[in-house]
Coordinates of C-alpha atoms in Angstrom, one line a residue:
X1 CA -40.9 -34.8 -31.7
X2 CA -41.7 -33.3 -28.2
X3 CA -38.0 -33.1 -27.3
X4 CA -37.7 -30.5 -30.6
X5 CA -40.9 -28.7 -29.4
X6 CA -39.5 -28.5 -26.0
X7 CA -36.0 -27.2 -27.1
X8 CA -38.0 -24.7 -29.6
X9 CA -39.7 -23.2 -27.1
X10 CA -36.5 -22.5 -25.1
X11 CA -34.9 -20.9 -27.6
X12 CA -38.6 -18.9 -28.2
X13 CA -38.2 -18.3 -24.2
X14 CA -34.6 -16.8 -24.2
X15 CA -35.2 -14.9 -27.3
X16 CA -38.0 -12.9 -25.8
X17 CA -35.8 -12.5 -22.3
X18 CA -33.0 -11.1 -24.2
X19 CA -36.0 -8.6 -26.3
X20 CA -37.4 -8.2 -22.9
X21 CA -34.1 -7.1 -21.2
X22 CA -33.7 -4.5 -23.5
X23 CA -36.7 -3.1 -23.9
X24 CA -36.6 -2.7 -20.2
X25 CA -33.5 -0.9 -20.1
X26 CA -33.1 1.8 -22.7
X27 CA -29.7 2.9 -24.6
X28 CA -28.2 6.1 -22.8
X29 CA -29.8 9.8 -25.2
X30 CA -26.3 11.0 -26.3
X31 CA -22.8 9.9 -27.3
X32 CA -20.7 9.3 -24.6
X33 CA -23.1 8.9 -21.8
X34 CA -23.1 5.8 -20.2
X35 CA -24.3 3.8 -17.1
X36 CA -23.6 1.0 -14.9
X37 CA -26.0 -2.2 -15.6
X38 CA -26.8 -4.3 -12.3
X39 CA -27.8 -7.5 -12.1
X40 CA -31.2 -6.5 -10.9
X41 CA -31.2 -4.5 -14.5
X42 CA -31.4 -0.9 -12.4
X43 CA -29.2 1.2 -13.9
X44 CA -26.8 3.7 -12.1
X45 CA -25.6 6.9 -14.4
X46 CA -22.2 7.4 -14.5
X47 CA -21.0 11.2 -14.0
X48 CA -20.7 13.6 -17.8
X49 CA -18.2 15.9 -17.6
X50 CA -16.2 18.0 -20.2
X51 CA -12.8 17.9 -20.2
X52 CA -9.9 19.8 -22.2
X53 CA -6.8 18.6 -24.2
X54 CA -3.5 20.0 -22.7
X55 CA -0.3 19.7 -24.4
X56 CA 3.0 20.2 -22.5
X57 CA 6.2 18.0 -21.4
X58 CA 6.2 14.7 -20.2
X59 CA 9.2 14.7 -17.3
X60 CA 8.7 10.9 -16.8
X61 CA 9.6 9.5 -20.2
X62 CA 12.6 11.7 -21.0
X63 CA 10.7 14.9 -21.5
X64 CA 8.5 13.9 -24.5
X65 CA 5.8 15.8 -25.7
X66 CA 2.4 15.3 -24.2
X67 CA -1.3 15.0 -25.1
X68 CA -3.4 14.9 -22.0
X69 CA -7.2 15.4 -21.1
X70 CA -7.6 17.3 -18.1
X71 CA -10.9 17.4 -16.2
X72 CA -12.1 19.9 -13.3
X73 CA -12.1 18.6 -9.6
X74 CA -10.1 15.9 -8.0
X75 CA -12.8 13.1 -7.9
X76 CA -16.2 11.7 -9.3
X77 CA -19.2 11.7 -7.7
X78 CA -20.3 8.0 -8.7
X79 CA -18.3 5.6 -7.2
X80 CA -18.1 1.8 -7.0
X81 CA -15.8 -0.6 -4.8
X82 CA -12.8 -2.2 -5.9
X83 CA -14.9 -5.6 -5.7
X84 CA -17.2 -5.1 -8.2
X85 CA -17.5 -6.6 -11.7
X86 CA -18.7 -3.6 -13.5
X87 CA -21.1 -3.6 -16.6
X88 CA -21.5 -0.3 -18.4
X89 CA -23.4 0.5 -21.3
X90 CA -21.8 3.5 -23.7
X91 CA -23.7 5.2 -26.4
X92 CA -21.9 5.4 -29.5
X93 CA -23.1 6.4 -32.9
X94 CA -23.8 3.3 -34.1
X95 CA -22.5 -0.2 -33.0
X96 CA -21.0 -1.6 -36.3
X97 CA -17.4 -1.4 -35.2
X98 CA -15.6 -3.1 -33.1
X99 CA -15.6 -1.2 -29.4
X100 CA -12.0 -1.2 -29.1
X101 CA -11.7 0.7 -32.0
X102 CA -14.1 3.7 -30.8
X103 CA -14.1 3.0 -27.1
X104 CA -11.3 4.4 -24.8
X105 CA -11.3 3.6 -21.0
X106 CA -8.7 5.6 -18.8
X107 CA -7.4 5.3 -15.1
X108 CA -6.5 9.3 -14.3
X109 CA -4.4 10.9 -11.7
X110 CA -5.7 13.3 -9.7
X111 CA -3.9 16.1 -8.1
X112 CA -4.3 20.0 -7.1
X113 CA -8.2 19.8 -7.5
X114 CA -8.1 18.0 -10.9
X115 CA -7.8 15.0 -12.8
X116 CA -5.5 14.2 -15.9
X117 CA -4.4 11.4 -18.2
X118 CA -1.9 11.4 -20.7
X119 CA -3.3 10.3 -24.1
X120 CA 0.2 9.8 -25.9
X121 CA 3.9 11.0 -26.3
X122 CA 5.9 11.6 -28.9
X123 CA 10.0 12.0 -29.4
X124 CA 9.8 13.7 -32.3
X125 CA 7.6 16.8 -31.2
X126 CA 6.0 15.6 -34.4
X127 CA 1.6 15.9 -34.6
X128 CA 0.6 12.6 -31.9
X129 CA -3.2 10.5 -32.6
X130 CA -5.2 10.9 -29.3
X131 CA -5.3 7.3 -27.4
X132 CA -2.8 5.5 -29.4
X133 CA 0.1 5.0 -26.7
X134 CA -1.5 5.7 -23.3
X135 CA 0.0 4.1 -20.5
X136 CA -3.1 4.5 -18.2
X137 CA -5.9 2.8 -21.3
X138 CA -7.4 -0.3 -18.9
X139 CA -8.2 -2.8 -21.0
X140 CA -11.8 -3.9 -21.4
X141 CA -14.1 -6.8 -23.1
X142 CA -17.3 -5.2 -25.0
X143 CA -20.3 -6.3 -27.2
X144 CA -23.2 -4.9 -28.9
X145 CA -26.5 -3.2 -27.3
X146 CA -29.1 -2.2 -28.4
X147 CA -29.0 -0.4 -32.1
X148 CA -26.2 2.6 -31.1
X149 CA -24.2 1.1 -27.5
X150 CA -22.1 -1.3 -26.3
X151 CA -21.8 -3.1 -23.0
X152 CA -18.8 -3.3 -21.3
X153 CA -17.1 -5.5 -18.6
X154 CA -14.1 -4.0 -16.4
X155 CA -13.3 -6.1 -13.7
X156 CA -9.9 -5.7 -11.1
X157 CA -10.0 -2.0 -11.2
X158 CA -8.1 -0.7 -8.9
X159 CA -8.9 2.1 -6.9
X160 CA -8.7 5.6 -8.2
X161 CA -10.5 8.0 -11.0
X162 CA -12.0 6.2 -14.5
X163 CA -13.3 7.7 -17.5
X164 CA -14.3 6.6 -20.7
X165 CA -14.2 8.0 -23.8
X166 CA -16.0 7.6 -27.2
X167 CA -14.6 8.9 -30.7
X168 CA -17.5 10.9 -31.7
X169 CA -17.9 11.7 -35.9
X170 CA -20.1 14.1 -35.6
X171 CA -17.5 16.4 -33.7
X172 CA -14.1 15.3 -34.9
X173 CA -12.6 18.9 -34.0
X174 CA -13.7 19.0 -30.4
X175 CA -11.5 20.2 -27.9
X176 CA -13.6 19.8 -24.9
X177 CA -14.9 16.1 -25.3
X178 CA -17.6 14.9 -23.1
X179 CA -15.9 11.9 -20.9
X180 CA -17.9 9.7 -18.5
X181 CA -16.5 9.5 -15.4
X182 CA -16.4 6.9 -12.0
X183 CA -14.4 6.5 -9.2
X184 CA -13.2 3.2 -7.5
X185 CA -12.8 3.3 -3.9
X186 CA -11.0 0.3 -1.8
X187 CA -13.5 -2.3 -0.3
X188 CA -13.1 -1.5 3.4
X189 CA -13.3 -5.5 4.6
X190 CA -10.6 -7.6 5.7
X191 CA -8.0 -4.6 5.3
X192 CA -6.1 -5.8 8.1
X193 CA -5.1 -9.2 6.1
X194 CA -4.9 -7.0 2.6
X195 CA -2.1 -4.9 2.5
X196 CA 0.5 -7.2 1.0
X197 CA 2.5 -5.5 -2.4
X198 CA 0.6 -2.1 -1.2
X199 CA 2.4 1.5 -2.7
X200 CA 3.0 3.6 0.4
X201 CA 0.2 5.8 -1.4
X202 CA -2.4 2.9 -0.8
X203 CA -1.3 1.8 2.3
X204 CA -1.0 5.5 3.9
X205 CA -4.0 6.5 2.1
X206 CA -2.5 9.5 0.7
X207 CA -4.4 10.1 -2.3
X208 CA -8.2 10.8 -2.2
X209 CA -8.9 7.7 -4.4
X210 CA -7.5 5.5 -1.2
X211 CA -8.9 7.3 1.7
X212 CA -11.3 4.7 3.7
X213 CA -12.0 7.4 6.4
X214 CA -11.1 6.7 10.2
X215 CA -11.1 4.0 12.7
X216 CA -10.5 1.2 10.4
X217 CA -7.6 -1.0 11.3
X218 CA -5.3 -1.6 8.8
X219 CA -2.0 -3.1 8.3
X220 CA 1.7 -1.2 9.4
X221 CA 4.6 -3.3 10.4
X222 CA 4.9 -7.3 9.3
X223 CA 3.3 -9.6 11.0
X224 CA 4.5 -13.0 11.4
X225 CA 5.9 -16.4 13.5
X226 CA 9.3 -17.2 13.5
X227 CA 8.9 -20.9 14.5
X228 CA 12.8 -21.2 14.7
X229 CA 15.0 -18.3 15.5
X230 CA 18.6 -18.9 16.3
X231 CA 20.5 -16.6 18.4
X232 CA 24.5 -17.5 17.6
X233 CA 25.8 -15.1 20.2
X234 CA 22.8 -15.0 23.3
X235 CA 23.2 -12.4 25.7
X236 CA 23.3 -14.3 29.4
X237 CA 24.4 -11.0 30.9
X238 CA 22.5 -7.9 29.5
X239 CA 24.1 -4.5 30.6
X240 CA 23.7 -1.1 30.8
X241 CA 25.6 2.2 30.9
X242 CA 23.9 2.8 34.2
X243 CA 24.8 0.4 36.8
X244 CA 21.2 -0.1 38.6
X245 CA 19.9 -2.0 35.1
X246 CA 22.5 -4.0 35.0
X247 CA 22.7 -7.7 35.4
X248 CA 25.3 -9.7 37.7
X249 CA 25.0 -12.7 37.3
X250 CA 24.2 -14.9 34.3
X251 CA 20.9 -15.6 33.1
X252 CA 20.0 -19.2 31.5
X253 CA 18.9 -18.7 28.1
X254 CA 18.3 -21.3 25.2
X255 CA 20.0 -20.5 21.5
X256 CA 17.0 -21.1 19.7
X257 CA 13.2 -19.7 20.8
X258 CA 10.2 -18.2 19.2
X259 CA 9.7 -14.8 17.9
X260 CA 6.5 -13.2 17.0
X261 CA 5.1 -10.1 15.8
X262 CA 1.9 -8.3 15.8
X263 CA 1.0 -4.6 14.4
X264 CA -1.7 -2.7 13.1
X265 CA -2.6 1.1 13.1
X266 CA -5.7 3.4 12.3
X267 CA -6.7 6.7 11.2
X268 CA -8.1 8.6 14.0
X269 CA -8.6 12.2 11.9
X270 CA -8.5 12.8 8.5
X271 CA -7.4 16.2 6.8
X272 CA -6.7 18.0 9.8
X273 CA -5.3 21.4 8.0
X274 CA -8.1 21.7 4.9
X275 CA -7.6 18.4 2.9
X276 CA -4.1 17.7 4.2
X277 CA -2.6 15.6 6.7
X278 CA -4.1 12.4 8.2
X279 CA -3.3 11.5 12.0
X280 CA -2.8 7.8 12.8
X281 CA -2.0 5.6 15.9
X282 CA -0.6 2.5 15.5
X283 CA 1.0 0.0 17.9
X284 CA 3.5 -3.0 17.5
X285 CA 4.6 -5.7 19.7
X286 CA 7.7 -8.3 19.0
X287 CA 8.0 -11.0 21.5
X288 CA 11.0 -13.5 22.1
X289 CA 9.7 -17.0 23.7
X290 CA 12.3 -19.3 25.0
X291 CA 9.4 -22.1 24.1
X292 CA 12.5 -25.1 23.8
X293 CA 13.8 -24.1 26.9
X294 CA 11.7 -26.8 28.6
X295 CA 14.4 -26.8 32.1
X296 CA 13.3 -22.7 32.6
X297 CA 9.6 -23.4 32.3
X298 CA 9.7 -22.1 28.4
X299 CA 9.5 -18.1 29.7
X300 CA 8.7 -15.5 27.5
X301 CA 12.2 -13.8 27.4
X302 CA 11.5 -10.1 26.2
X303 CA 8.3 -8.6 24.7
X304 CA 8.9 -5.4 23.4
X305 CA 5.7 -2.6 22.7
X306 CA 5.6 0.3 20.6
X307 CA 3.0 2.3 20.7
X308 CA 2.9 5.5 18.2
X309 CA 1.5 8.9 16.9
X310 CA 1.9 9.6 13.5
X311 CA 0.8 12.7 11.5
X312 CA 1.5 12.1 7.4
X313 CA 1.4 14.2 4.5
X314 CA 1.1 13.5 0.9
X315 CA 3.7 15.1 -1.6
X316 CA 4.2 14.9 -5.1
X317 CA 7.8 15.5 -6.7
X318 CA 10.6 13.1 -8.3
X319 CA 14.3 12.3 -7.1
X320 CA 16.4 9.8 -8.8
X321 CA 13.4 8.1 -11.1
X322 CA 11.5 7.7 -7.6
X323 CA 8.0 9.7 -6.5
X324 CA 8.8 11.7 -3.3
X325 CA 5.2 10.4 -2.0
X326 CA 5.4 10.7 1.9
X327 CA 6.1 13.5 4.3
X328 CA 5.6 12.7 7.9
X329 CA 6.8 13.2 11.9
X330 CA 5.8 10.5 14.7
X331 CA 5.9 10.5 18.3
X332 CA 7.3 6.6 19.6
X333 CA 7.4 4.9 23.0
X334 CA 9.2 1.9 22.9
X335 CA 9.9 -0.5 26.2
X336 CA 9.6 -4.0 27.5
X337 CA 7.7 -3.6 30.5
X338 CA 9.6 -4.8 32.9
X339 CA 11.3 -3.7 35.9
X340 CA 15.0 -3.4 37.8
X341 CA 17.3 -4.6 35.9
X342 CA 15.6 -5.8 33.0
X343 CA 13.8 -2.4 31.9
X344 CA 14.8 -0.8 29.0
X345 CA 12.7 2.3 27.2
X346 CA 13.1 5.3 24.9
X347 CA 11.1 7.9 23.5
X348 CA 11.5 9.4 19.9
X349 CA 10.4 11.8 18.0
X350 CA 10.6 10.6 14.4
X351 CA 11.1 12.0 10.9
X352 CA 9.5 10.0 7.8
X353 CA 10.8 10.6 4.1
X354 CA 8.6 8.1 1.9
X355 CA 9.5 7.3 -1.7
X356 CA 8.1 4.6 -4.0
X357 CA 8.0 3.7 -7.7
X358 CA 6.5 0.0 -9.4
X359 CA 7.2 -2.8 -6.7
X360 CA 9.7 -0.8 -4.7
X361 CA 8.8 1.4 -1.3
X362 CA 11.8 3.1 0.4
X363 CA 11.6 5.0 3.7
X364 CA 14.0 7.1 5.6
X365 CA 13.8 7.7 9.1
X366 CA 16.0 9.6 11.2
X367 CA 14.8 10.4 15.1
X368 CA 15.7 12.9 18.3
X369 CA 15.5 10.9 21.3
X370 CA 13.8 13.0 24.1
X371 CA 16.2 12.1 27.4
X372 CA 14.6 10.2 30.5
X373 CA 15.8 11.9 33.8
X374 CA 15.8 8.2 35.0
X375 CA 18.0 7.2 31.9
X376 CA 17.5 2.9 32.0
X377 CA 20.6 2.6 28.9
X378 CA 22.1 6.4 28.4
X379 CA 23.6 5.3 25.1
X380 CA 20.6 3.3 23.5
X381 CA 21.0 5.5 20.8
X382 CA 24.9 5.0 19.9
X383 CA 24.0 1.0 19.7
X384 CA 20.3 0.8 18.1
X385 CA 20.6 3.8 16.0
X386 CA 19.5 7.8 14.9
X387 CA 18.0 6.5 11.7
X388 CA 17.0 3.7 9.7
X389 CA 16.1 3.3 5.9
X390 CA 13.6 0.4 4.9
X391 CA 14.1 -0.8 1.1
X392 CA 11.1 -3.3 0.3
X393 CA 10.6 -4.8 -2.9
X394 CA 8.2 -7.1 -4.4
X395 CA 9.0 -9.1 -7.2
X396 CA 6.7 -12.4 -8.5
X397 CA 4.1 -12.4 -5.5
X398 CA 7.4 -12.5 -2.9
X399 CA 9.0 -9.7 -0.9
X400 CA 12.4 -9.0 -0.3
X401 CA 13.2 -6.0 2.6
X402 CA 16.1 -4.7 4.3
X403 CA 16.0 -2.6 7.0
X404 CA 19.2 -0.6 8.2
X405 CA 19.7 0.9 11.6
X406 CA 22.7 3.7 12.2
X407 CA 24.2 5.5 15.5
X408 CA 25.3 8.5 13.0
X409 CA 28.3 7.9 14.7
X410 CA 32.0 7.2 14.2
X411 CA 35.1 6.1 16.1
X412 CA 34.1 4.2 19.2
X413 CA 30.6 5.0 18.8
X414 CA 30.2 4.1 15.3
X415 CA 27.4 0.8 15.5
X416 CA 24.1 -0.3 13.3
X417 CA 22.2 -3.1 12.4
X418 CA 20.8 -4.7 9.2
X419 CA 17.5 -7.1 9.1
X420 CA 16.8 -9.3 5.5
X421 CA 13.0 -10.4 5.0
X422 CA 12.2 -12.7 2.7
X423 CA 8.5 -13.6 2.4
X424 CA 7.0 -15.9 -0.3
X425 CA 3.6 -17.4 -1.0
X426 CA 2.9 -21.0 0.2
X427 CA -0.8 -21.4 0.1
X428 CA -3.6 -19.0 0.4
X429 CA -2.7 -15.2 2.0
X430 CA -0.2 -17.6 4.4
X431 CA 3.8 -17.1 3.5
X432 CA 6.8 -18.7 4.2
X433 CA 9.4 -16.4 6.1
X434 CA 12.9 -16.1 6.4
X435 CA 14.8 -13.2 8.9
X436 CA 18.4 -13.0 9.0
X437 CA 19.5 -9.8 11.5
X438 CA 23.2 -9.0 12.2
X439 CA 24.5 -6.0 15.0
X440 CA 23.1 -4.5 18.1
X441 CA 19.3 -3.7 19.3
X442 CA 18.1 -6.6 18.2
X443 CA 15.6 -6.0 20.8
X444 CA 15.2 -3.7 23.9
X445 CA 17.4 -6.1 26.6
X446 CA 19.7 -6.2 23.8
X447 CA 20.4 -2.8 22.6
X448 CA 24.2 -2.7 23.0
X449 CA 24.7 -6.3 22.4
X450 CA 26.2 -7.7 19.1
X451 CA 24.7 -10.5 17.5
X452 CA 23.7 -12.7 14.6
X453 CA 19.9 -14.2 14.7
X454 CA 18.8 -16.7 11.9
X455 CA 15.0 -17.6 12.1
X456 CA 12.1 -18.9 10.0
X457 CA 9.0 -19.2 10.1
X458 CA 5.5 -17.9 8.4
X459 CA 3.8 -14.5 7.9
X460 CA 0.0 -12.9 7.1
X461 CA 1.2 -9.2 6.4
X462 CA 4.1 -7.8 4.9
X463 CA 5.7 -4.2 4.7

């Protein structure tokens, strides 16, 4: 008898917190208002704004026609962080249907001081039903609130511009429909160990949804240990077109060492001409350790650093199915730091082409060396290269890249490179790598040197 009057007055208790809960918090005063519900049961509105339809052509699916919304100004105001679980209440006219049916949530793109999404395309230019085939609907879970709203959940948003939209039956002829609005910004911790699988957009920061502001390090080339690398041609007598770097005698040198690499870069100003062009710095450093070479003392054999100036700028246009998404010039240093007749260096001034489409990033680089007047290797770049294109792409939570390296030469001059990268997941953000590079400029002491290297090991951060 006590146990039933102790589980009665439980279910009294919860009764009254759920009556309690929303008396406190009170439905939003119109259709398609809404706010965010925190834990703490404040509430935080999200933005109203009224947007237009738009019809036109559809370029990316084979010129269809095209029902779009279009709303005024590039971003929300009310943002939240890619971390959160969000809860939003919506006001609807009543809540006797299912929210799915009424309810309409939307990632935007936003471009040229506005923000659009296409609602649905149609073949046969024939009339199209707003919301029935959008690409860009997120999907959501919802339940009653209240007598008129629903609440509900997003979670995994990524960044970028939201809205949400409510079929109203009071105004079923309304061109200019009132759509809640919220941005998502990236979570700014741990970026440095996050950028695996990024878009060049995310991981240049190139569209205002992405932009984390400046001096925060964040991911540029791989990083990673090859445990084993095996050199099947080492170069024991490294040589240069000018004789004073130039070696004479042979140098010992195990097949099989170590190889590491470490690189980050950071924004140091952001929108330098109005809201265009970010400038970055960045560094990278590749070392070779002959760590089995126990008779030599295990030296580190060549450590080449790269420290750089890049200035980037975000474009918008299509070649061959891909988005032309990246537009930039850099300023390079490149040596090993060492001195007569192991130095080698070059300075660069570097043109970026960035393209990218679902799980693929390409990026074309070709460069002007700017001549030494104490030239260390003359024809560094007839060996390593005027240009390289990296192809990544990510396919079931691996990587696969290739990276290409051409003089722009021919006859006797005509020399490249290729590097293969494949990265896959063992446990945690930790990855299994594999590295397979073939031709010259492997590194710095080895710019006109031909060889094979096969190594594996593990990685943290891909391209």
């Amino acid at each position: 008898m006590k146990k039933s009057k102790i589980l009665g007055l439980l279910l009294i208790a919860i009764s009254i917190s759920s009556t309690s809960l929303k008396a406190q918090v009170s439905e939003p005063d119109f259709i398609g208002e809404a706010y965010l519900l925190k834990n703490d049961i404040s509430i935080i509105l999200l933005d109203k704004e009224i947007a237009d339809y738009t019809t036109g052509v559809s370029w990316s699916s084979n010129s269809c026609k095209a029902l779009s919304i279009e709303i005024s100004g590039d971003k929300a105001q009310t943002r939240f962080s890619s971390d959160e679980s969000l809860k939003i209440v919506v006001r609807a006219a009543d809540n006797n249907s299912d929210p799915l049916a009424i309810i309409s949530v939307y990632k935007f793109k936003s471009a040229k001081n506005k923000r659009t999404v296409v609602l649905s395309e149609d073949n046969s230019w024939t009339v199209m039903e707003s919301g029935t085939d959008s690409k860009d609907m997120v999907r959501f879970n919802g339940k009653k609130f209240g007598t008129s709203s629903y609440i509900i959940e997003l979670n995994n948003l990524k960044p970028g511009e939201y809205g949400i939209l409510v079929s109203n039956p009071n105004s079923r002829d309304e061109k200019r429909p009132v759509v809640a609005t919220f941005g998502i910004s990236q979570t700014q911790n741990s970026d440095l160990f996050n950028a695996n699988s990024m878009s060049l957009t995310e991981r240049w920061e190139l569209g205002l949804e992405h932009q984390k502001g400046t001096f925060l390090p964040t991911a540029y080339k791989p990083t990673y240990i090859l445990l084993g690398n095996l050199n099947t041609n080492p170069n024991t007598l490294p040589q240069s077109e000018n004789p004073l770097y130039s070696f004479s005698e042979q140098q010992p040198m195990n097949a099989l060492e170590l190889k590491f690499q470490l690189s980050f870069k950071t924004k140091i100003l952001q929108g330098i001409f109005g809201r265009h062009g970010d400038l970055w710095v960045a560094y990278t450093q590749s070392s070779r350790w002959q760590v089995y070479s126990q008779e030599s003392s295990r030296p580190f054999r060549e450590t080449n650093y790269e420290p750089e100036a890049i200035l980037n700028f975000a474009t918008n246009y299509r070649l061959f199915g891909f988005k032309g998404s990246l537009l930039g010039v850099t300023f390079t240093h490149q040596s090993n730091g060492q001195a007569l007749p192991s130095s080698r260096s070059w300075n660069r001034v570097i043109f970026q082409l960035g393209f990218e489409k679902e799980n693929w990033n390409i990026v074309l680089r070709p460069w002007i060396r700017i001549k030494d007047d104490d030239d260390e290797n003359p024809a560094i770049a007839d060996y390593a290269g005027r240009a390289d294109l990296l192809v990544v792409h990510n396919w079931r939570n691996q990587q696969f890249s290739i990276l290409g390296r051409h003089s722009l030469r021919s006859g006797e001059n005509n020399h490249g490179s290729f590097q293969l990268d494949w990265a896959l997941p063992l446990f945690g953000n930790l990855k299994g790598h594999l590295q397979i590079f073939q031709g010259y400029g492997e590194s710095m002491i080895d710019y006109n040197y031909k060889q094979a290297t096969f190594g594996v090991g593990i990685s943290m951060i891909e391209w």
